[in-house]
């Protein structure tokens, strides 16, 4: 890595996705660097969330989906038949738009993934839970409520808890699908600070409707429109001197 250049973590080549007959992604090729935040922006229905879900094979769960092209993570084609999807998803955490804590205690929410992965030692589990909550900047708020239901937390706390839960299995990549769209401005600010801090250790890809958010938290921005990747580059450039008129019109609010 010369001159502070980041290694590439995720590469897609001519990635095309169909829902039945309908093409939802059209030959998307992109290189996403590690330990940076990459934001996907674009109007509703433009394919950005669909594209995000191809990166951990979440679309496999939809019966009518057909995928062509390649998704490489650390050079490995994740759609190769030999790939173990369970292991793949350990490497890639996912945080959804609506926080979805389990109806369990705060502790059991975070310990869930490690337990599934075979960690039984109580002391080890406690270490993982505390570290994950600290990394997700919520430990101080929940340390006296570890045995209480996670459903008793506020919306913003629940979302950070879900981030902590995804960190507990020690992923390399975290995908976030509009993680702050249901939150108030203060909670949103906390999530944004958290994203900024996490990129030191993780590669983060975030879908957001909020252009200001993309401008604040991301290093790179990809603009999608009607299933196509229109433009991708350093966030500052995309927001100040985009190459495409369409990008400029979307960013200045003329459509979308």
mmCIF file of C-alpha atoms in Angstrom:
data_model
loop_
_atom_site.group_PDB
_atom_site.id
_atom_site.type_symbol
_atom_site.label_atom_id
_atom_site.label_comp_id
_atom_site.label_asym_id
_atom_site.label_seq_id
_atom_site.Cartn_x
_atom_site.Cartn_y
_atom_site.Cartn_z
ATOM 1 C CA UNK A 1 0.000 0.000 0.000
ATOM 2 C CA UNK A 2 1.923 2.977 -1.235
ATOM 3 C CA UNK A 3 1.224 6.588 -0.455
ATOM 4 C CA UNK A 4 -1.693 5.808 1.852
ATOM 5 C CA UNK A 5 -3.645 4.027 -0.896
ATOM 6 C CA UNK A 6 -6.151 1.564 0.488
ATOM 7 C CA UNK A 7 -6.326 -1.997 -0.756
ATOM 8 C CA UNK A 8 -9.439 -2.935 -2.696
ATOM 9 C CA UNK A 9 -11.787 -5.072 -0.586
ATOM 10 C CA UNK A 10 -14.808 -5.641 -2.833
ATOM 11 C CA UNK A 11 -14.907 -5.748 -6.627
ATOM 12 C CA UNK A 12 -17.965 -6.322 -8.796
ATOM 13 C CA UNK A 13 -17.647 -7.048 -12.500
ATOM 14 C CA UNK A 14 -20.641 -6.588 -14.813
ATOM 15 C CA UNK A 15 -22.978 -7.494 -11.969
ATOM 16 C CA UNK A 16 -26.489 -7.887 -13.370
ATOM 17 C CA UNK A 17 -29.522 -8.926 -11.378
ATOM 18 C CA UNK A 18 -33.011 -9.898 -12.512
ATOM 19 C CA UNK A 19 -36.207 -10.235 -10.483
ATOM 20 C CA UNK A 20 -37.940 -12.689 -12.806
ATOM 21 C CA UNK A 21 -37.834 -10.891 -16.187
ATOM 22 C CA UNK A 22 -37.181 -7.427 -14.751
ATOM 23 C CA UNK A 23 -33.578 -6.241 -14.762
ATOM 24 C CA UNK A 24 -32.896 -4.494 -11.440
ATOM 25 C CA UNK A 25 -29.111 -4.053 -11.796
ATOM 26 C CA UNK A 26 -27.446 -3.449 -15.118
ATOM 27 C CA UNK A 27 -23.748 -4.416 -15.522
ATOM 28 C CA UNK A 28 -22.506 -2.765 -12.321
ATOM 29 C CA UNK A 29 -18.709 -2.721 -11.988
ATOM 30 C CA UNK A 30 -17.151 -1.091 -8.941
ATOM 31 C CA UNK A 31 -14.080 -1.335 -6.692
ATOM 32 C CA UNK A 32 -14.635 -0.634 -3.005
ATOM 33 C CA UNK A 33 -11.556 0.082 -0.868
ATOM 34 C CA UNK A 34 -11.021 -1.445 2.554
ATOM 35 C CA UNK A 35 -11.209 0.576 5.775
ATOM 36 C CA UNK A 36 -13.184 3.329 4.108
ATOM 37 C CA UNK A 37 -16.836 4.291 4.048
ATOM 38 C CA UNK A 38 -18.521 3.959 0.655
ATOM 39 C CA UNK A 39 -22.009 5.457 0.292
ATOM 40 C CA UNK A 40 -24.606 4.429 -2.268
ATOM 41 C CA UNK A 41 -27.026 7.207 -3.181
ATOM 42 C CA UNK A 42 -29.850 7.561 -5.691
ATOM 43 C CA UNK A 43 -33.640 7.856 -5.829
ATOM 44 C CA UNK A 44 -35.962 5.157 -4.439
ATOM 45 C CA UNK A 45 -36.048 2.025 -6.550
ATOM 46 C CA UNK A 46 -32.722 2.775 -8.264
ATOM 47 C CA UNK A 47 -31.118 -0.508 -7.193
ATOM 48 C CA UNK A 48 -28.836 0.671 -4.391
ATOM 49 C CA UNK A 49 -30.291 -1.611 -1.672
ATOM 50 C CA UNK A 50 -30.533 -4.510 -4.123
ATOM 51 C CA UNK A 51 -26.866 -3.985 -4.968
ATOM 52 C CA UNK A 52 -25.925 -3.827 -1.270
ATOM 53 C CA UNK A 53 -27.648 -7.167 -0.698
ATOM 54 C CA UNK A 54 -25.704 -8.854 -3.495
ATOM 55 C CA UNK A 55 -22.541 -8.258 -1.450
ATOM 56 C CA UNK A 56 -23.535 -10.827 1.195
ATOM 57 C CA UNK A 57 -25.868 -12.912 -0.967
ATOM 58 C CA UNK A 58 -28.996 -11.784 0.871
ATOM 59 C CA UNK A 59 -30.803 -11.802 -2.484
ATOM 60 C CA UNK A 60 -30.373 -15.588 -2.546
ATOM 61 C CA UNK A 61 -33.399 -15.681 -0.247
ATOM 62 C CA UNK A 62 -35.689 -14.302 -3.004
ATOM 63 C CA UNK A 63 -36.877 -17.141 -5.275
ATOM 64 C CA UNK A 64 -37.148 -15.201 -8.565
ATOM 65 C CA UNK A 65 -33.655 -13.655 -8.437
ATOM 66 C CA UNK A 66 -31.056 -14.429 -11.092
ATOM 67 C CA UNK A 67 -27.564 -12.987 -10.929
ATOM 68 C CA UNK A 68 -24.892 -12.680 -13.626
ATOM 69 C CA UNK A 69 -21.404 -11.233 -13.376
ATOM 70 C CA UNK A 70 -19.029 -11.443 -10.435
ATOM 71 C CA UNK A 71 -18.682 -10.233 -6.856
ATOM 72 C CA UNK A 72 -15.153 -10.659 -5.509
ATOM 73 C CA UNK A 73 -14.290 -10.153 -1.858
ATOM 74 C CA UNK A 74 -10.555 -10.299 -1.201
ATOM 75 C CA UNK A 75 -10.325 -11.818 -4.676
ATOM 76 C CA UNK A 76 -12.761 -14.669 -3.937
ATOM 77 C CA UNK A 77 -15.853 -14.956 -6.128
ATOM 78 C CA UNK A 78 -18.616 -15.163 -3.521
ATOM 79 C CA UNK A 79 -21.094 -16.649 -6.021
ATOM 80 C CA UNK A 80 -18.813 -19.608 -6.724
ATOM 81 C CA UNK A 81 -20.676 -22.849 -5.949
ATOM 82 C CA UNK A 82 -17.962 -23.886 -3.493
ATOM 83 C CA UNK A 83 -18.484 -20.835 -1.264
ATOM 84 C CA UNK A 84 -19.992 -21.530 2.162
ATOM 85 C CA UNK A 85 -22.634 -18.812 2.521
ATOM 86 C CA UNK A 86 -22.735 -19.156 6.321
ATOM 87 C CA UNK A 87 -18.996 -18.459 6.547
ATOM 88 C CA UNK A 88 -19.340 -15.638 4.045
ATOM 89 C CA UNK A 89 -21.965 -13.926 6.199
ATOM 90 C CA UNK A 90 -19.707 -14.183 9.266
ATOM 91 C CA UNK A 91 -17.285 -11.981 7.400
ATOM 92 C CA UNK A 92 -19.996 -9.469 6.472
ATOM 93 C CA UNK A 93 -22.178 -7.818 9.101
ATOM 94 C CA UNK A 94 -25.510 -6.276 8.090
ATOM 95 C CA UNK A 95 -27.454 -3.463 9.729
ATOM 96 C CA UNK A 96 -30.961 -2.750 8.479
ATOM 97 C CA UNK A 97 -33.093 0.352 8.200
ATOM 98 C CA UNK A 98 -35.388 -0.747 10.994
ATOM 99 C CA UNK A 99 -33.522 -1.813 14.097
ATOM 100 C CA UNK A 100 -34.357 -5.458 14.752
ATOM 101 C CA UNK A 101 -33.137 -6.513 18.187
ATOM 102 C CA UNK A 102 -34.189 -9.971 19.332
ATOM 103 C CA UNK A 103 -36.754 -10.180 22.158
ATOM 104 C CA UNK A 104 -33.927 -11.182 24.495
ATOM 105 C CA UNK A 105 -31.714 -9.427 27.007
ATOM 106 C CA UNK A 106 -29.110 -6.910 25.873
ATOM 107 C CA UNK A 107 -26.420 -9.471 26.745
ATOM 108 C CA UNK A 108 -28.077 -12.324 24.824
ATOM 109 C CA UNK A 109 -28.551 -10.140 21.738
ATOM 110 C CA UNK A 110 -24.812 -9.552 21.480
ATOM 111 C CA UNK A 111 -23.801 -13.072 22.550
ATOM 112 C CA UNK A 112 -26.133 -14.646 19.983
ATOM 113 C CA UNK A 113 -23.688 -14.720 17.036
ATOM 114 C CA UNK A 114 -20.643 -15.865 19.022
ATOM 115 C CA UNK A 115 -22.737 -18.658 20.603
ATOM 116 C CA UNK A 116 -23.898 -19.833 17.165
ATOM 117 C CA UNK A 117 -20.235 -19.874 16.170
ATOM 118 C CA UNK A 118 -19.506 -22.264 19.041
ATOM 119 C CA UNK A 119 -18.194 -19.943 21.761
ATOM 120 C CA UNK A 120 -19.501 -21.293 25.064
ATOM 121 C CA UNK A 121 -16.969 -20.017 27.614
ATOM 122 C CA UNK A 122 -18.801 -17.529 29.844
ATOM 123 C CA UNK A 123 -15.792 -15.286 30.429
ATOM 124 C CA UNK A 124 -14.976 -15.153 26.713
ATOM 125 C CA UNK A 125 -18.593 -14.333 25.864
ATOM 126 C CA UNK A 126 -18.609 -11.522 28.438
ATOM 127 C CA UNK A 127 -15.435 -10.059 26.907
ATOM 128 C CA UNK A 128 -16.933 -10.142 23.406
ATOM 129 C CA UNK A 129 -20.203 -8.565 24.579
ATOM 130 C CA UNK A 130 -18.484 -5.724 26.443
ATOM 131 C CA UNK A 131 -16.020 -5.021 23.613
ATOM 132 C CA UNK A 132 -18.768 -5.027 20.979
ATOM 133 C CA UNK A 133 -20.949 -2.638 22.988
ATOM 134 C CA UNK A 134 -17.955 -0.353 23.573
ATOM 135 C CA UNK A 135 -17.093 -0.356 19.881
ATOM 136 C CA UNK A 136 -20.698 0.529 19.066
ATOM 137 C CA UNK A 137 -20.547 3.463 21.520
ATOM 138 C CA UNK A 138 -23.432 2.212 23.638
ATOM 139 C CA UNK A 139 -21.748 0.445 26.565
ATOM 140 C CA UNK A 140 -22.168 3.339 29.020
ATOM 141 C CA UNK A 141 -25.903 3.460 28.291
ATOM 142 C CA UNK A 142 -26.596 -0.251 28.741
ATOM 143 C CA UNK A 143 -23.969 -1.544 31.173
ATOM 144 C CA UNK A 144 -26.503 -1.544 34.045
ATOM 145 C CA UNK A 145 -29.243 -3.084 31.872
ATOM 146 C CA UNK A 146 -27.487 -6.157 30.524
ATOM 147 C CA UNK A 147 -30.220 -8.513 31.718
ATOM 148 C CA UNK A 148 -33.097 -6.284 30.604
ATOM 149 C CA UNK A 149 -34.901 -6.779 27.319
ATOM 150 C CA UNK A 150 -33.282 -5.000 24.379
ATOM 151 C CA UNK A 151 -36.790 -3.996 23.282
ATOM 152 C CA UNK A 152 -36.879 -1.522 26.188
ATOM 153 C CA UNK A 153 -34.138 0.619 24.605
ATOM 154 C CA UNK A 154 -34.842 3.730 22.544
ATOM 155 C CA UNK A 155 -34.805 3.519 18.727
ATOM 156 C CA UNK A 156 -31.314 5.004 18.465
ATOM 157 C CA UNK A 157 -30.003 2.698 21.188
ATOM 158 C CA UNK A 158 -31.586 -0.312 19.496
ATOM 159 C CA UNK A 159 -29.836 0.574 16.243
ATOM 160 C CA UNK A 160 -26.439 0.860 17.966
ATOM 161 C CA UNK A 161 -27.196 -2.427 19.738
ATOM 162 C CA UNK A 162 -27.785 -4.012 16.310
ATOM 163 C CA UNK A 163 -24.449 -2.586 15.155
ATOM 164 C CA UNK A 164 -22.813 -4.077 18.268
ATOM 165 C CA UNK A 165 -24.491 -7.403 17.483
ATOM 166 C CA UNK A 166 -23.007 -7.382 13.989
ATOM 167 C CA UNK A 167 -19.552 -6.534 15.416
ATOM 168 C CA UNK A 168 -19.668 -9.442 17.887
ATOM 169 C CA UNK A 169 -18.802 -12.020 15.215
ATOM 170 C CA UNK A 170 -15.798 -9.900 14.197
ATOM 171 C CA UNK A 171 -16.705 -9.238 10.557
ATOM 172 C CA UNK A 172 -14.428 -7.503 8.056
ATOM 173 C CA UNK A 173 -17.203 -5.674 6.195
ATOM 174 C CA UNK A 174 -20.329 -3.965 7.548
ATOM 175 C CA UNK A 175 -23.233 -3.284 5.194
ATOM 176 C CA UNK A 176 -25.721 -0.670 6.388
ATOM 177 C CA UNK A 177 -29.058 -0.184 4.649
ATOM 178 C CA UNK A 178 -30.320 3.292 5.594
ATOM 179 C CA UNK A 179 -29.253 2.774 9.226
ATOM 180 C CA UNK A 180 -30.428 6.190 10.437
ATOM 181 C CA UNK A 181 -33.514 6.864 8.330
ATOM 182 C CA UNK A 182 -35.920 6.045 11.171
ATOM 183 C CA UNK A 183 -33.981 8.001 13.820
ATOM 184 C CA UNK A 184 -34.128 11.503 15.262
ATOM 185 C CA UNK A 185 -31.241 13.950 14.515
ATOM 186 C CA UNK A 186 -29.358 13.292 17.780
ATOM 187 C CA UNK A 187 -29.443 9.507 17.332
ATOM 188 C CA UNK A 188 -28.486 9.974 13.675
ATOM 189 C CA UNK A 189 -25.472 12.029 14.745
ATOM 190 C CA UNK A 190 -24.364 9.237 17.085
ATOM 191 C CA UNK A 191 -24.679 6.645 14.305
ATOM 192 C CA UNK A 192 -22.651 8.874 11.958
ATOM 193 C CA UNK A 193 -19.897 9.363 14.555
ATOM 194 C CA UNK A 194 -19.872 5.628 15.072
ATOM 195 C CA UNK A 195 -19.537 4.905 11.337
ATOM 196 C CA UNK A 196 -16.606 7.293 11.194
ATOM 197 C CA UNK A 197 -14.885 5.535 14.112
ATOM 198 C CA UNK A 198 -15.553 2.002 12.837
ATOM 199 C CA UNK A 199 -13.837 2.450 9.488
ATOM 200 C CA UNK A 200 -10.487 2.150 11.230
ATOM 201 C CA UNK A 201 -11.177 -1.565 11.618
ATOM 202 C CA UNK A 202 -13.916 -2.341 9.099
ATOM 203 C CA UNK A 203 -14.869 -1.711 5.499
ATOM 204 C CA UNK A 204 -18.259 0.005 5.555
ATOM 205 C CA UNK A 205 -20.808 0.269 2.768
ATOM 206 C CA UNK A 206 -23.857 2.395 3.510
ATOM 207 C CA UNK A 207 -27.038 2.999 1.524
ATOM 208 C CA UNK A 208 -28.542 6.373 2.353
ATOM 209 C CA UNK A 209 -31.327 8.606 1.061
ATOM 210 C CA UNK A 210 -29.778 11.477 2.933
ATOM 211 C CA UNK A 211 -27.309 13.301 0.736
ATOM 212 C CA UNK A 212 -25.888 15.371 3.586
ATOM 213 C CA UNK A 213 -25.246 12.150 5.453
ATOM 214 C CA UNK A 214 -23.388 10.657 2.493
ATOM 215 C CA UNK A 215 -21.321 13.841 2.243
ATOM 216 C CA UNK A 216 -20.529 13.765 5.974
ATOM 217 C CA UNK A 217 -19.650 10.117 6.558
ATOM 218 C CA UNK A 218 -18.301 8.647 3.327
ATOM 219 C CA UNK A 219 -14.937 8.618 1.579
ATOM 220 C CA UNK A 220 -16.407 7.398 -1.712
ATOM 221 C CA UNK A 221 -19.873 7.787 -3.184
ATOM 222 C CA UNK A 222 -21.656 5.767 -5.863
ATOM 223 C CA UNK A 223 -24.706 7.278 -7.578
ATOM 224 C CA UNK A 224 -27.246 4.775 -8.896
ATOM 225 C CA UNK A 225 -30.130 5.467 -11.246
ATOM 226 C CA UNK A 226 -32.553 2.917 -12.728
ATOM 227 C CA UNK A 227 -30.302 -0.018 -11.879
ATOM 228 C CA UNK A 228 -27.167 1.527 -13.357
ATOM 229 C CA UNK A 229 -24.101 2.874 -11.636
ATOM 230 C CA UNK A 230 -23.974 6.356 -13.146
ATOM 231 C CA UNK A 231 -20.929 7.675 -11.324
ATOM 232 C CA UNK A 232 -18.514 6.590 -8.609
ATOM 233 C CA UNK A 233 -15.603 8.418 -7.056
ATOM 234 C CA UNK A 234 -14.258 10.313 -4.082
ATOM 235 C CA UNK A 235 -17.175 11.841 -2.177
ATOM 236 C CA UNK A 236 -15.786 15.355 -2.328
ATOM 237 C CA UNK A 237 -15.532 15.201 -6.100
ATOM 238 C CA UNK A 238 -18.984 13.651 -6.583
ATOM 239 C CA UNK A 239 -20.527 16.411 -4.471
ATOM 240 C CA UNK A 240 -18.578 19.340 -5.911
ATOM 241 C CA UNK A 241 -17.603 18.545 -9.507
ATOM 242 C CA UNK A 242 -19.444 15.419 -10.706
ATOM 243 C CA UNK A 243 -18.689 14.222 -14.233
ATOM 244 C CA UNK A 244 -22.314 13.506 -15.122
ATOM 245 C CA UNK A 245 -25.140 15.987 -15.443
ATOM 246 C CA UNK A 246 -27.517 13.399 -13.942
ATOM 247 C CA UNK A 247 -25.407 13.153 -10.790
ATOM 248 C CA UNK A 248 -25.327 16.913 -10.468
ATOM 249 C CA UNK A 249 -29.105 17.176 -10.916
ATOM 250 C CA UNK A 250 -29.753 14.548 -8.277
ATOM 251 C CA UNK A 251 -27.343 16.077 -5.771
ATOM 252 C CA UNK A 252 -28.731 19.589 -6.248
ATOM 253 C CA UNK A 253 -32.251 18.238 -5.750
ATOM 254 C CA UNK A 254 -33.546 18.817 -9.232
ATOM 255 C CA UNK A 255 -34.937 15.306 -9.406
ATOM 256 C CA UNK A 256 -35.263 12.216 -7.223
#
